[in-house]
mmCIF file of C-alpha atoms in Angstrom:
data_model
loop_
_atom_site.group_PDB
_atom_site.id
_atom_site.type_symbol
_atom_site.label_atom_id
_atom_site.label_comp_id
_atom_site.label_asym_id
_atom_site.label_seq_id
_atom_site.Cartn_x
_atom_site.Cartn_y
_atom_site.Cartn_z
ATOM 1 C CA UNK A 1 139.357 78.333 24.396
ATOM 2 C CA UNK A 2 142.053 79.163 27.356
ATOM 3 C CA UNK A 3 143.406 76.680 29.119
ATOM 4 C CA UNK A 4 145.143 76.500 32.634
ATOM 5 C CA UNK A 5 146.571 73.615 34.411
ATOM 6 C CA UNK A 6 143.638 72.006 36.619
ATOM 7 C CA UNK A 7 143.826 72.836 40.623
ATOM 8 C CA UNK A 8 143.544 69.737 43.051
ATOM 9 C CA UNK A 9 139.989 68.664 43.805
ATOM 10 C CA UNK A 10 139.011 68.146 47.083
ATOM 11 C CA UNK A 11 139.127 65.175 48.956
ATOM 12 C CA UNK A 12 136.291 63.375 50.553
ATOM 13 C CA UNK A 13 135.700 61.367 53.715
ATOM 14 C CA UNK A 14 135.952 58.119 51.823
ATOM 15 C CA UNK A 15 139.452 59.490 50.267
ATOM 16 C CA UNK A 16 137.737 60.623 46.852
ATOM 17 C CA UNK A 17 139.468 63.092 44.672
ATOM 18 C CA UNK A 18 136.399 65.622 42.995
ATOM 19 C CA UNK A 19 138.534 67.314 39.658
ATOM 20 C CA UNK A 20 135.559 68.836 38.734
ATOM 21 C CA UNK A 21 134.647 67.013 35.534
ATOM 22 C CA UNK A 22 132.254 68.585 33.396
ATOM 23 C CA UNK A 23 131.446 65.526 31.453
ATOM 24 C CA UNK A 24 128.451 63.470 32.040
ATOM 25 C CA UNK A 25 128.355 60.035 33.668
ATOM 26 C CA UNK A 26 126.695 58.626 30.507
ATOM 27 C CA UNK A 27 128.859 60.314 28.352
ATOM 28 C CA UNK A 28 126.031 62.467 26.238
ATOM 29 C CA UNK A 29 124.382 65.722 27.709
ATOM 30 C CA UNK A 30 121.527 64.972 29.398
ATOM 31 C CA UNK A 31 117.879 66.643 27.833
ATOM 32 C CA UNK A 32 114.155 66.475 28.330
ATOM 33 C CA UNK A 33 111.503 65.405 25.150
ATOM 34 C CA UNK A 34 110.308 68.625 25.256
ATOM 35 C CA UNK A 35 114.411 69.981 24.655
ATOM 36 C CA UNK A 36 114.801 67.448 22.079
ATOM 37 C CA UNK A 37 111.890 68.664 19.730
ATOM 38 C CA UNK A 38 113.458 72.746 20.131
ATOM 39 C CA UNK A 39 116.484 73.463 17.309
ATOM 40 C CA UNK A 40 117.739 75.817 20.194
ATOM 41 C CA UNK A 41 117.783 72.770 22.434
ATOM 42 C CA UNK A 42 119.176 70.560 19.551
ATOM 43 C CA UNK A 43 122.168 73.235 18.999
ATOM 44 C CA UNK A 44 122.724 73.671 22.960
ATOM 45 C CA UNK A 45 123.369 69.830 22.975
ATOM 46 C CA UNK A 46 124.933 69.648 20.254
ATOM 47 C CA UNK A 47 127.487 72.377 21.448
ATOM 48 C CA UNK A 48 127.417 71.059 24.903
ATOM 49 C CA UNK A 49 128.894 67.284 23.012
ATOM 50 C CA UNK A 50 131.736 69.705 21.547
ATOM 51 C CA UNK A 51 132.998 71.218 24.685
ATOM 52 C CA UNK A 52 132.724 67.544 25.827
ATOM 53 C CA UNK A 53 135.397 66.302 23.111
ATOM 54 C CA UNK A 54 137.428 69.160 23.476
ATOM 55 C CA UNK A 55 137.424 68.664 27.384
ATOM 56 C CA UNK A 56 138.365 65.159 26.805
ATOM 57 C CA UNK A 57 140.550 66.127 24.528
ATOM 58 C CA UNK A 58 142.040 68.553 27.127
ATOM 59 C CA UNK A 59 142.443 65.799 29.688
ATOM 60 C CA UNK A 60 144.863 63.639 27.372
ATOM 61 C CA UNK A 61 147.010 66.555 26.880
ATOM 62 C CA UNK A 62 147.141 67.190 30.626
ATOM 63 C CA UNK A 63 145.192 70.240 30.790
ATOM 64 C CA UNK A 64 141.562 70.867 31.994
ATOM 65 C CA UNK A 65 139.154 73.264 30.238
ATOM 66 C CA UNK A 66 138.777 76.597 32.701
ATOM 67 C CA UNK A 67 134.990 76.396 31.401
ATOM 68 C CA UNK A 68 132.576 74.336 30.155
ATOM 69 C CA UNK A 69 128.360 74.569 29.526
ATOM 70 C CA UNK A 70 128.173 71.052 30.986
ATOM 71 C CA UNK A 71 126.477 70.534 34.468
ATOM 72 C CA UNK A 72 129.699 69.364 36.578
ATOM 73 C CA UNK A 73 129.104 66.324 38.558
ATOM 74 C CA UNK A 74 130.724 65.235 41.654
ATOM 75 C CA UNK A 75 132.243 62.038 42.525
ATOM 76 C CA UNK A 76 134.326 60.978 39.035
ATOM 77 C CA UNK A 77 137.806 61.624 40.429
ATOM 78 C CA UNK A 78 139.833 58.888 41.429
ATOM 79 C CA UNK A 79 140.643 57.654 44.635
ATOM 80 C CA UNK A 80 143.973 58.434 46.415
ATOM 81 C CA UNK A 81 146.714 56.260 46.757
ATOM 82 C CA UNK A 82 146.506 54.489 50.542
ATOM 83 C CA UNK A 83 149.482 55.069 52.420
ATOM 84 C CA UNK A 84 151.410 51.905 53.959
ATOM 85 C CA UNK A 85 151.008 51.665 57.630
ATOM 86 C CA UNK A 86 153.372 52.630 59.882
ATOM 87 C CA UNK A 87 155.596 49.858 61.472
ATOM 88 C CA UNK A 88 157.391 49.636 65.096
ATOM 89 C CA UNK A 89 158.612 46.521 66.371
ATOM 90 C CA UNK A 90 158.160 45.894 70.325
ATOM 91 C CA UNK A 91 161.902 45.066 71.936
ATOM 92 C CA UNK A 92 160.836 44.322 75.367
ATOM 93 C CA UNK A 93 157.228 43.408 77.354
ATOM 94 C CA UNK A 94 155.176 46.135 77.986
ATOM 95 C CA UNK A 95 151.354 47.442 77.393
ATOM 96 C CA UNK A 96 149.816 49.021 74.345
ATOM 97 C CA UNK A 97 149.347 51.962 75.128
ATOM 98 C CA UNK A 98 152.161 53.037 76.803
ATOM 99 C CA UNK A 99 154.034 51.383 73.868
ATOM 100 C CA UNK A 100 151.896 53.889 71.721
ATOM 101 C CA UNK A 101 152.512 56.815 73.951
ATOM 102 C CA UNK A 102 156.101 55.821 73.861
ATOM 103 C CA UNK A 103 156.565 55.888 69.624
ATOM 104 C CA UNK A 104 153.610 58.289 68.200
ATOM 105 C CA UNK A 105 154.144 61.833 68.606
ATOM 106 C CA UNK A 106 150.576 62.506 69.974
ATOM 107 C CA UNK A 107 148.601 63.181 73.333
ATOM 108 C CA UNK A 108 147.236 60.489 75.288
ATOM 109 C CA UNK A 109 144.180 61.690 74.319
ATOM 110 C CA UNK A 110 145.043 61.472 70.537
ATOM 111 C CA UNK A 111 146.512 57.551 70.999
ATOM 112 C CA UNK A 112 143.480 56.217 72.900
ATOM 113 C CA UNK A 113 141.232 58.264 69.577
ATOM 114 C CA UNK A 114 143.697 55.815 67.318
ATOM 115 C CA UNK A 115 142.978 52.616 69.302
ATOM 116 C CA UNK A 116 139.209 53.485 69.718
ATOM 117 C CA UNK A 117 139.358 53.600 65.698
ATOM 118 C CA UNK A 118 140.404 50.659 65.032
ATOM 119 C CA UNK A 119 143.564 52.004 63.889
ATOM 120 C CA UNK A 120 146.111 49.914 65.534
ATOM 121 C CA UNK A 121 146.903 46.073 64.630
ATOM 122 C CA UNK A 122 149.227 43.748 66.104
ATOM 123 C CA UNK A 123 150.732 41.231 64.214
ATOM 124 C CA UNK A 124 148.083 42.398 61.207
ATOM 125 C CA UNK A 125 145.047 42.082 64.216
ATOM 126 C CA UNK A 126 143.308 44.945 65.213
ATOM 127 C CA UNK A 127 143.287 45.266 68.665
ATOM 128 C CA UNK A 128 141.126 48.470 70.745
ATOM 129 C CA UNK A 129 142.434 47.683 74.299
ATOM 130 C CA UNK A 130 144.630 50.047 76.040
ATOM 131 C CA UNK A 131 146.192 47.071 78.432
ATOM 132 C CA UNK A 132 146.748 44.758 75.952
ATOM 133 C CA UNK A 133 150.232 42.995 76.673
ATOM 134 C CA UNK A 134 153.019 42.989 74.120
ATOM 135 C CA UNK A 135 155.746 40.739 73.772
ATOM 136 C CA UNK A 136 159.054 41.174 72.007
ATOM 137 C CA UNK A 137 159.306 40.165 68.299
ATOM 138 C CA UNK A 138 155.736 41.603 67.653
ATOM 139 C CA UNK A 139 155.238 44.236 65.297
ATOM 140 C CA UNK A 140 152.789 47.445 65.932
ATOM 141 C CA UNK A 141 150.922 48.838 62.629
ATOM 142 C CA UNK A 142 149.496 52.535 62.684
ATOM 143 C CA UNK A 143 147.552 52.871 59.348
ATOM 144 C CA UNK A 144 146.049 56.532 58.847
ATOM 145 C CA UNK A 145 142.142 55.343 58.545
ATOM 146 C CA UNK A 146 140.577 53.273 60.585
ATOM 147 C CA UNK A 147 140.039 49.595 60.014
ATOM 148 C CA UNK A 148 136.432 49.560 61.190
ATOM 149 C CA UNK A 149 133.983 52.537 61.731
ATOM 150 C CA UNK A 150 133.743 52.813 65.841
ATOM 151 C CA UNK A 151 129.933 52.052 66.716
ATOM 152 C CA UNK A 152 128.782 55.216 68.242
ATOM 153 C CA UNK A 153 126.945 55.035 71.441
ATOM 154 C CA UNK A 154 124.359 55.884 73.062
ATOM 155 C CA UNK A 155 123.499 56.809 76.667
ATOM 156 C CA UNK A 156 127.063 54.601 78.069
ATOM 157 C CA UNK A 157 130.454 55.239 78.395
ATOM 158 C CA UNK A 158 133.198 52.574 79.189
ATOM 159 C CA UNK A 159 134.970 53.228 81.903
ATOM 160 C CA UNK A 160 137.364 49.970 82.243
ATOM 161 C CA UNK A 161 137.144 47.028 79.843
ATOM 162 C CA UNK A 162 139.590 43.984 79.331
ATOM 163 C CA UNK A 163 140.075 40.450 78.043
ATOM 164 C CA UNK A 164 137.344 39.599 80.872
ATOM 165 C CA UNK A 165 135.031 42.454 82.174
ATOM 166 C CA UNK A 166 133.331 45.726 80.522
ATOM 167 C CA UNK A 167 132.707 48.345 83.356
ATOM 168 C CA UNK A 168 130.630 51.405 81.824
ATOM 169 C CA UNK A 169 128.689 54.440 82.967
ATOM 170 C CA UNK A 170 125.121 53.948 82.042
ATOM 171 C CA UNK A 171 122.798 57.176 81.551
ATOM 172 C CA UNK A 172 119.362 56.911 82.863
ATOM 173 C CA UNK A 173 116.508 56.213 80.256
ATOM 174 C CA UNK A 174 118.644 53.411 78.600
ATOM 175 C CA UNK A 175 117.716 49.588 79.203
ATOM 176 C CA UNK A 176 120.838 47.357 80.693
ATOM 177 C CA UNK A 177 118.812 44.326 78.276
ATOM 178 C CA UNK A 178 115.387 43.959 76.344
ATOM 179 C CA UNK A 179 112.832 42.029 78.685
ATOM 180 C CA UNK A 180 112.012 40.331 75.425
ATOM 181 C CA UNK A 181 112.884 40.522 71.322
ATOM 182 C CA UNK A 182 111.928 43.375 70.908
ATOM 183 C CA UNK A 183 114.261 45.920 68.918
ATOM 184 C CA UNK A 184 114.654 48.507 71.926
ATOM 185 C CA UNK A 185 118.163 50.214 71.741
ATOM 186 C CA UNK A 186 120.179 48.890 75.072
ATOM 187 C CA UNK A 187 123.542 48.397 76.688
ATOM 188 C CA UNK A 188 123.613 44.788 75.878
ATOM 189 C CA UNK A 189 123.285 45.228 72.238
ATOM 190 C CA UNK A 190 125.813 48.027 71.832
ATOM 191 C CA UNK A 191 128.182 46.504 73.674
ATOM 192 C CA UNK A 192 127.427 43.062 71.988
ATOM 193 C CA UNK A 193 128.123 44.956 68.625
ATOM 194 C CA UNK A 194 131.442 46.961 70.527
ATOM 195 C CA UNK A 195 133.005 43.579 70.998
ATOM 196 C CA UNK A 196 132.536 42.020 67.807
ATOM 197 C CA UNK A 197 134.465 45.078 66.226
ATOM 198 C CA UNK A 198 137.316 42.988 66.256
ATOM 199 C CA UNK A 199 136.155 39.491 66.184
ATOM 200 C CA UNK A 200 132.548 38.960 65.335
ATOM 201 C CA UNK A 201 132.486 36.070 67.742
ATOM 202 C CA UNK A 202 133.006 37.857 70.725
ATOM 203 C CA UNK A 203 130.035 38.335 73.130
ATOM 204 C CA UNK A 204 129.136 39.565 76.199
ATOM 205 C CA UNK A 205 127.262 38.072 79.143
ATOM 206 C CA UNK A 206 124.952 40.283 81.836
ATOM 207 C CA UNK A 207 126.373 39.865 85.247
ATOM 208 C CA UNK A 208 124.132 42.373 86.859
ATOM 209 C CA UNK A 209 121.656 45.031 86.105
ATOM 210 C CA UNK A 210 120.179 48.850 86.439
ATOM 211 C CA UNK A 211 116.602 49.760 86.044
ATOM 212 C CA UNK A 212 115.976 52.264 83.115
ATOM 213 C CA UNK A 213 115.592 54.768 84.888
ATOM 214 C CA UNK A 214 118.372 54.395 86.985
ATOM 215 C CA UNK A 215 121.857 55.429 86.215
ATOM 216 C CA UNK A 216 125.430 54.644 87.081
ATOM 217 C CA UNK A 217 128.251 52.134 87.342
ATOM 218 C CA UNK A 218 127.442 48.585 85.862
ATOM 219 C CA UNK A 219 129.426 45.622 84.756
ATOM 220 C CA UNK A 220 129.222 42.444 82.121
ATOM 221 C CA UNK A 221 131.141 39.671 81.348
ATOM 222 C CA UNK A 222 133.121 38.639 78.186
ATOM 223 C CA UNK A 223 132.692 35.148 78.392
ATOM 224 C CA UNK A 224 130.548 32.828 80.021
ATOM 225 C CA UNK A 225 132.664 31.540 82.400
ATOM 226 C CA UNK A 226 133.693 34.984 84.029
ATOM 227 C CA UNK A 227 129.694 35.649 84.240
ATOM 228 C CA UNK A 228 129.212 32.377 86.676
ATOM 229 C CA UNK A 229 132.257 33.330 88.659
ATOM 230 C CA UNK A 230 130.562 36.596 89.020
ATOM 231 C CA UNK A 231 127.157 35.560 90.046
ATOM 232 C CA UNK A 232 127.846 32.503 91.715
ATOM 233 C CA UNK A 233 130.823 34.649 94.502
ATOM 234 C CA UNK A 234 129.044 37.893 94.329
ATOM 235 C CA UNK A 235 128.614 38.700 98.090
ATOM 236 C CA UNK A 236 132.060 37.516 98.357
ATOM 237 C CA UNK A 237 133.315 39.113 95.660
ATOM 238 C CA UNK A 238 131.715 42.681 95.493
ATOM 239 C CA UNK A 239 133.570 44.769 98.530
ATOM 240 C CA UNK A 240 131.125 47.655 98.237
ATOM 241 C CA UNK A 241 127.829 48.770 95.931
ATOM 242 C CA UNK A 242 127.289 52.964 96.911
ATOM 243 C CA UNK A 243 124.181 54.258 95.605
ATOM 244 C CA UNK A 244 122.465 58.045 95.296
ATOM 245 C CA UNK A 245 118.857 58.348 96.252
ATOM 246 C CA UNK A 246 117.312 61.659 95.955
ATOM 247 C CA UNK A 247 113.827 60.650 97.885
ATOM 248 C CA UNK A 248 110.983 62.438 98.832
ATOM 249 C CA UNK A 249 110.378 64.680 102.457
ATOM 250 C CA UNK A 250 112.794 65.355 105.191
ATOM 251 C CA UNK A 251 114.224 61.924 106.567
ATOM 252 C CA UNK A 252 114.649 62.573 110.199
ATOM 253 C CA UNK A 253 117.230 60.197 111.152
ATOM 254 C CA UNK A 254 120.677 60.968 109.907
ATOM 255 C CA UNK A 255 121.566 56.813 109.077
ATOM 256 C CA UNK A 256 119.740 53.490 109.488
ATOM 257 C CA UNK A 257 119.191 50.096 108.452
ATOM 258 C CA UNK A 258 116.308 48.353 106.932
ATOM 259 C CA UNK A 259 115.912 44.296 107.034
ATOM 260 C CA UNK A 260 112.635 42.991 104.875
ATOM 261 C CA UNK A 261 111.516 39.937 102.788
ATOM 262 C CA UNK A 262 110.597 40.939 98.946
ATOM 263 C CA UNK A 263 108.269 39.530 97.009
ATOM 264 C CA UNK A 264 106.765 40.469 93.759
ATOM 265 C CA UNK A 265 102.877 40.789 92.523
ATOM 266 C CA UNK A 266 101.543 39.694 89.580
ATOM 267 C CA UNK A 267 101.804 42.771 88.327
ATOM 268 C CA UNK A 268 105.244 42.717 88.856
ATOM 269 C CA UNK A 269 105.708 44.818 91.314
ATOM 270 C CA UNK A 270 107.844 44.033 95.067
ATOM 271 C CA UNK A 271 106.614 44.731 98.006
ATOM 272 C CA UNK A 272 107.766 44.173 101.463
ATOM 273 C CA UNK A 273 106.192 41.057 103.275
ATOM 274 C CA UNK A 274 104.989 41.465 106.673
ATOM 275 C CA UNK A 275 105.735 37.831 107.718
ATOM 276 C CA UNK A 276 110.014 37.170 108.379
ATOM 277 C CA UNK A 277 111.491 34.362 105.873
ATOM 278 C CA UNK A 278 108.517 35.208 103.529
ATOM 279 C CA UNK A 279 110.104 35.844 100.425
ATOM 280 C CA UNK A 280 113.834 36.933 99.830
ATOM 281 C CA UNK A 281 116.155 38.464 102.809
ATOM 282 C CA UNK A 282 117.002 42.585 101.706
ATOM 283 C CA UNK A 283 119.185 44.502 104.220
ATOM 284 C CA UNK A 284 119.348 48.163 103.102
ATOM 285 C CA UNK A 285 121.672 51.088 104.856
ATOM 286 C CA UNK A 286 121.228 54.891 104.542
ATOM 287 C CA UNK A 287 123.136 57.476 105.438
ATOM 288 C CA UNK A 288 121.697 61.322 105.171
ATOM 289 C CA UNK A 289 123.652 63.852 103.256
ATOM 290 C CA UNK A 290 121.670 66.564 102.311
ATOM 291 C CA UNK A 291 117.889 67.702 103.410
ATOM 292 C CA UNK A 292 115.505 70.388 103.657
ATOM 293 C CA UNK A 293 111.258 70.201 103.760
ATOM 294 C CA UNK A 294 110.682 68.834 100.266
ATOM 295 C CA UNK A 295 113.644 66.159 99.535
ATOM 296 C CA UNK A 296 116.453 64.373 101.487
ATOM 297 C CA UNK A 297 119.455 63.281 99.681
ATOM 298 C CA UNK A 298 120.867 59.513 100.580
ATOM 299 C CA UNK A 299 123.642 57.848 100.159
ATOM 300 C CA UNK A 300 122.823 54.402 100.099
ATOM 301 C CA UNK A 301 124.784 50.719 100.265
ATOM 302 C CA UNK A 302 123.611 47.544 99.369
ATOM 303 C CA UNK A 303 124.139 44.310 101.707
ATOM 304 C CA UNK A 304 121.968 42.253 99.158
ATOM 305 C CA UNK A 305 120.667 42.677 96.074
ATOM 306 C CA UNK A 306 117.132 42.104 95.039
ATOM 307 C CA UNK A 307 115.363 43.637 92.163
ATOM 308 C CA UNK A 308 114.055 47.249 92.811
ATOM 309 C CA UNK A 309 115.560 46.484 96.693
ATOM 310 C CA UNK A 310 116.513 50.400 97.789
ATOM 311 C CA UNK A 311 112.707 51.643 95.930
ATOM 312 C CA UNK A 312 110.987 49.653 98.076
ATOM 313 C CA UNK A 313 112.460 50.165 100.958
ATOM 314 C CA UNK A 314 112.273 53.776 100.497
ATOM 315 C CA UNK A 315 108.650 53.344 99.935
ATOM 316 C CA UNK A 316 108.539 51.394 103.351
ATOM 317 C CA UNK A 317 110.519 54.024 105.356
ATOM 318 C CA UNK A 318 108.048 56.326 104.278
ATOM 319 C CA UNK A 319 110.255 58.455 101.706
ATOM 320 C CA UNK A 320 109.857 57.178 97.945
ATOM 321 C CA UNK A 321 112.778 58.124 95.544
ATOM 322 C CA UNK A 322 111.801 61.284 93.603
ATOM 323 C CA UNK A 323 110.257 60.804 90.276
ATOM 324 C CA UNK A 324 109.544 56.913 91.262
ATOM 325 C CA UNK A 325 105.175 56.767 90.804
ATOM 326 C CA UNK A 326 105.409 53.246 91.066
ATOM 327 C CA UNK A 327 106.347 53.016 94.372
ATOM 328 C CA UNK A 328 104.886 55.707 95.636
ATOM 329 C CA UNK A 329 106.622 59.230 94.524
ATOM 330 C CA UNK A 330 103.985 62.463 93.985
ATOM 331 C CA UNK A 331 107.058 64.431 92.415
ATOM 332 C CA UNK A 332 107.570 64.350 88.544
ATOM 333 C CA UNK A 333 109.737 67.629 89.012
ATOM 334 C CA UNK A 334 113.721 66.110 88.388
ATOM 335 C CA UNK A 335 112.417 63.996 85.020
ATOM 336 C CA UNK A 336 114.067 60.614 85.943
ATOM 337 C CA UNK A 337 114.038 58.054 88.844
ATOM 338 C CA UNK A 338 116.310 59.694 91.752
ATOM 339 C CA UNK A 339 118.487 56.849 91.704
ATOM 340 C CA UNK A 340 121.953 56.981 91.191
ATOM 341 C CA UNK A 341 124.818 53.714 91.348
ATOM 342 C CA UNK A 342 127.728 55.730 92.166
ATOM 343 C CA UNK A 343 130.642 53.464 93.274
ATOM 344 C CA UNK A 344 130.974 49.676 92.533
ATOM 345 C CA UNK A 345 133.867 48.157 93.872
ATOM 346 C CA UNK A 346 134.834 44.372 93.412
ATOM 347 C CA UNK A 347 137.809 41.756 93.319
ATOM 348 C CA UNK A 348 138.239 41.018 89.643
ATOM 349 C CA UNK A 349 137.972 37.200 88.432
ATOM 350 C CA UNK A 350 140.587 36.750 86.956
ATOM 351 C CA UNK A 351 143.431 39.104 88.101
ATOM 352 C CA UNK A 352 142.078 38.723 91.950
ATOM 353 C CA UNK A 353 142.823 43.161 92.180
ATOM 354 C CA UNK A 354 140.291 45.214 93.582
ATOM 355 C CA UNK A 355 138.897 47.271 91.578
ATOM 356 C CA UNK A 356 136.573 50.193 92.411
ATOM 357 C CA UNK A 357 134.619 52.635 90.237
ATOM 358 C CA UNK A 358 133.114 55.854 91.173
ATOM 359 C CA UNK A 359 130.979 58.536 89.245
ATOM 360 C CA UNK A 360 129.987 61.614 90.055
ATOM 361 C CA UNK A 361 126.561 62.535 91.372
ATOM 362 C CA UNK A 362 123.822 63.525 88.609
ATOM 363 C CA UNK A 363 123.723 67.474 88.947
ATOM 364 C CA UNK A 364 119.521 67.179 88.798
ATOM 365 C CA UNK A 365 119.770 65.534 92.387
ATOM 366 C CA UNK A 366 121.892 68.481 94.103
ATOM 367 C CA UNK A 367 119.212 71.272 92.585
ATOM 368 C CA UNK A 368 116.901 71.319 95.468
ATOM 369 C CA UNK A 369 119.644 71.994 97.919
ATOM 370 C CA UNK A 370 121.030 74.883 95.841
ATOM 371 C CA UNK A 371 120.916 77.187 98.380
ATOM 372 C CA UNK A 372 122.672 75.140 100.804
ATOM 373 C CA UNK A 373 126.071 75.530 101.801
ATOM 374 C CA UNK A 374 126.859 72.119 103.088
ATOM 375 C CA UNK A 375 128.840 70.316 100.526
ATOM 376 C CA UNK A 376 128.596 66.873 99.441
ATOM 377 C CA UNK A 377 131.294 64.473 100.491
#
């Protein structure tokens, strides 16, 4: 039989080495009852344990066998040696990943990919946030795989997060949190399992929420006693709350206010009551940004904030938001609720900064004005 020096195998996602082995896991060739009772079967496996010894055989001497009448089976090579880490030790204060940017010969890009992997410790902890302060006589590790597999997620993206606050980008069709225990996939439990990537227990505490069908900016706490000093100051401490309503019909006046007390059914549905101090204050503005016969586009900020506050008071100024049948909407064309939370801005409770977010406006709710020339501010 020829022999040849044996090529590389190739390497796997878990860092497995496949040489190609033409021996079986059990060590025998494999063969049916109906093989065993054929002499031609009986020869094949008997020929088939030969080329097994001699590829053994082969193996001890350094060589491989260039063929063999064995079935080859993946997943016997042997698993690569794991490269050390590298080291860099911090000489002076500074954040993470401008430290990173600093040392690794990569895009920013590339670095926040390596911290979002779990890739980076600090004094042997892993550690995913970009701000995290460094002090000198600490020591950065960079090891080539990751320590923990990054949840993936699903309909959020974070725009801001630190040792107090998460501030993400929620897609509309995703709950902020379950109602009640059931199993639904929300922004609560992904972030819940985002957090305790690193320490399993971390949590995070709802400060505020989104209908499902809305979309936008949203925030939670990481601890209990940021979430209080959220809720308990947040007139004081939220500067401005912008939302996106794509409602239904022409609105005729170009900005207004409305002032109603909310209640809610037993059905669990609010409604405006007709008697003042009946039920909880809602102030409302609008201001018109778009419009033809069939939708108006809104730009919409909150003074309070009551559950489903701007829906019913576009019900009660006689435009519902588009896609909304529960309050009122006929249209089903844009898919979604035409509600939108572009821009929260608020002091943060710890650091006492404003902070403000902004996203752009869904693309479904600038369709109908597609032929206008009037752009958006």
């Amino acid at each position: 039989m020829n022999k040849r020096k044996g090529s590389k195998g190739r390497s796997s996602a878990k860092g497995k080495s496949y040489g190609g082995s033409s021996k079986p896991r059990s060590g025998r060739p494999h063969a049916s009852s109906s093989e065993a009772k054929s002499p031609r079967a009986r020869d094949g496996a008997q020929n088939a344990s030969a080329s097994d010894v001699s590829m053994t055989s082969a193996r001890i001497d350094g060589k491989v066998a260039a063929k063999s009448s064995a079935t080859k089976r993946p997943g016997q090579g042997h698993y690569r040696k794991s490269e050390p880490p590298r080291q860099y030790n911090v000489t002076e204060p500074d954040e993470l990943l401008n430290f990173l940017l600093k040392h690794v010969k990569s895009g920013r890009n590339a670095v926040k990919s390596i911290l979002g992997r779990g890739q980076v410790s600090i004094d042997e902890k892993v550690v995913t946030k970009f701000n995290e302060p460094l002090k000198p006589g600490q020591i950065i590790s960079i090891s080539k795989e990751g320590a923990v597999a990054a949840p993936s997620l699903t309909g959020i993206n974070i725009l801001h997060e630190d040792d107090d606050i998460i501030v993400i980008r929620k897609e509309a069709g995703l709950l902020s949190i379950a109602a009640d225990k059931s199993d639904d996939l929300t922004a609560y439990r992904q972030l819940m399992a985002h957090v305790r990537r690193t320490n399993p227990l971390n949590r995070i505490f709802v400060v505020h929420r989104l209908d499902r069908d809305t979309s936008g900016v949203m925030m939670f706490a990481k601890s209990e006693e940021v979430q209080q000093q959220l809720q308990n100051h947040w007139k004081e401490n939220v500067r401005d709350r912008v939302y996106i309503a794509l409602v239904e019909g022409a609105v005729a006046q170009e900005e207004g206010t409305i002032s109603s007390w909310l209640k809610e059914t037993k059905t669990l549905k609010m409604y405006s009551s007709s008697r003042p101090n009946d039920g909880q204050h809602a102030v409302t503005h609008y201001k018109r940004l778009k419009a033809n016969r069939e939708f108006s586009l809104l730009e919409v900020r909150l003074e309070t904030g009551r559950k489903n506050q701007i829906r019913v008071h576009m019900e009660d100024l006689g435009h519902p938001i588009a896609g909304d049948r529960k309050y009122g909407a006929r249209t089903r064309d844009l898919g979604r609720l035409g509600l939108h939370a572009r821009v929260l801005s608020f002091i943060h409770p710890t650091t006492g900064k404003l902070m403000t977010f902004e996203t752009d406006i869904p693309k479904p709710f600038l369709y109908p004005f597609r032929g206008d020339s009037t752009p958006v501010q």
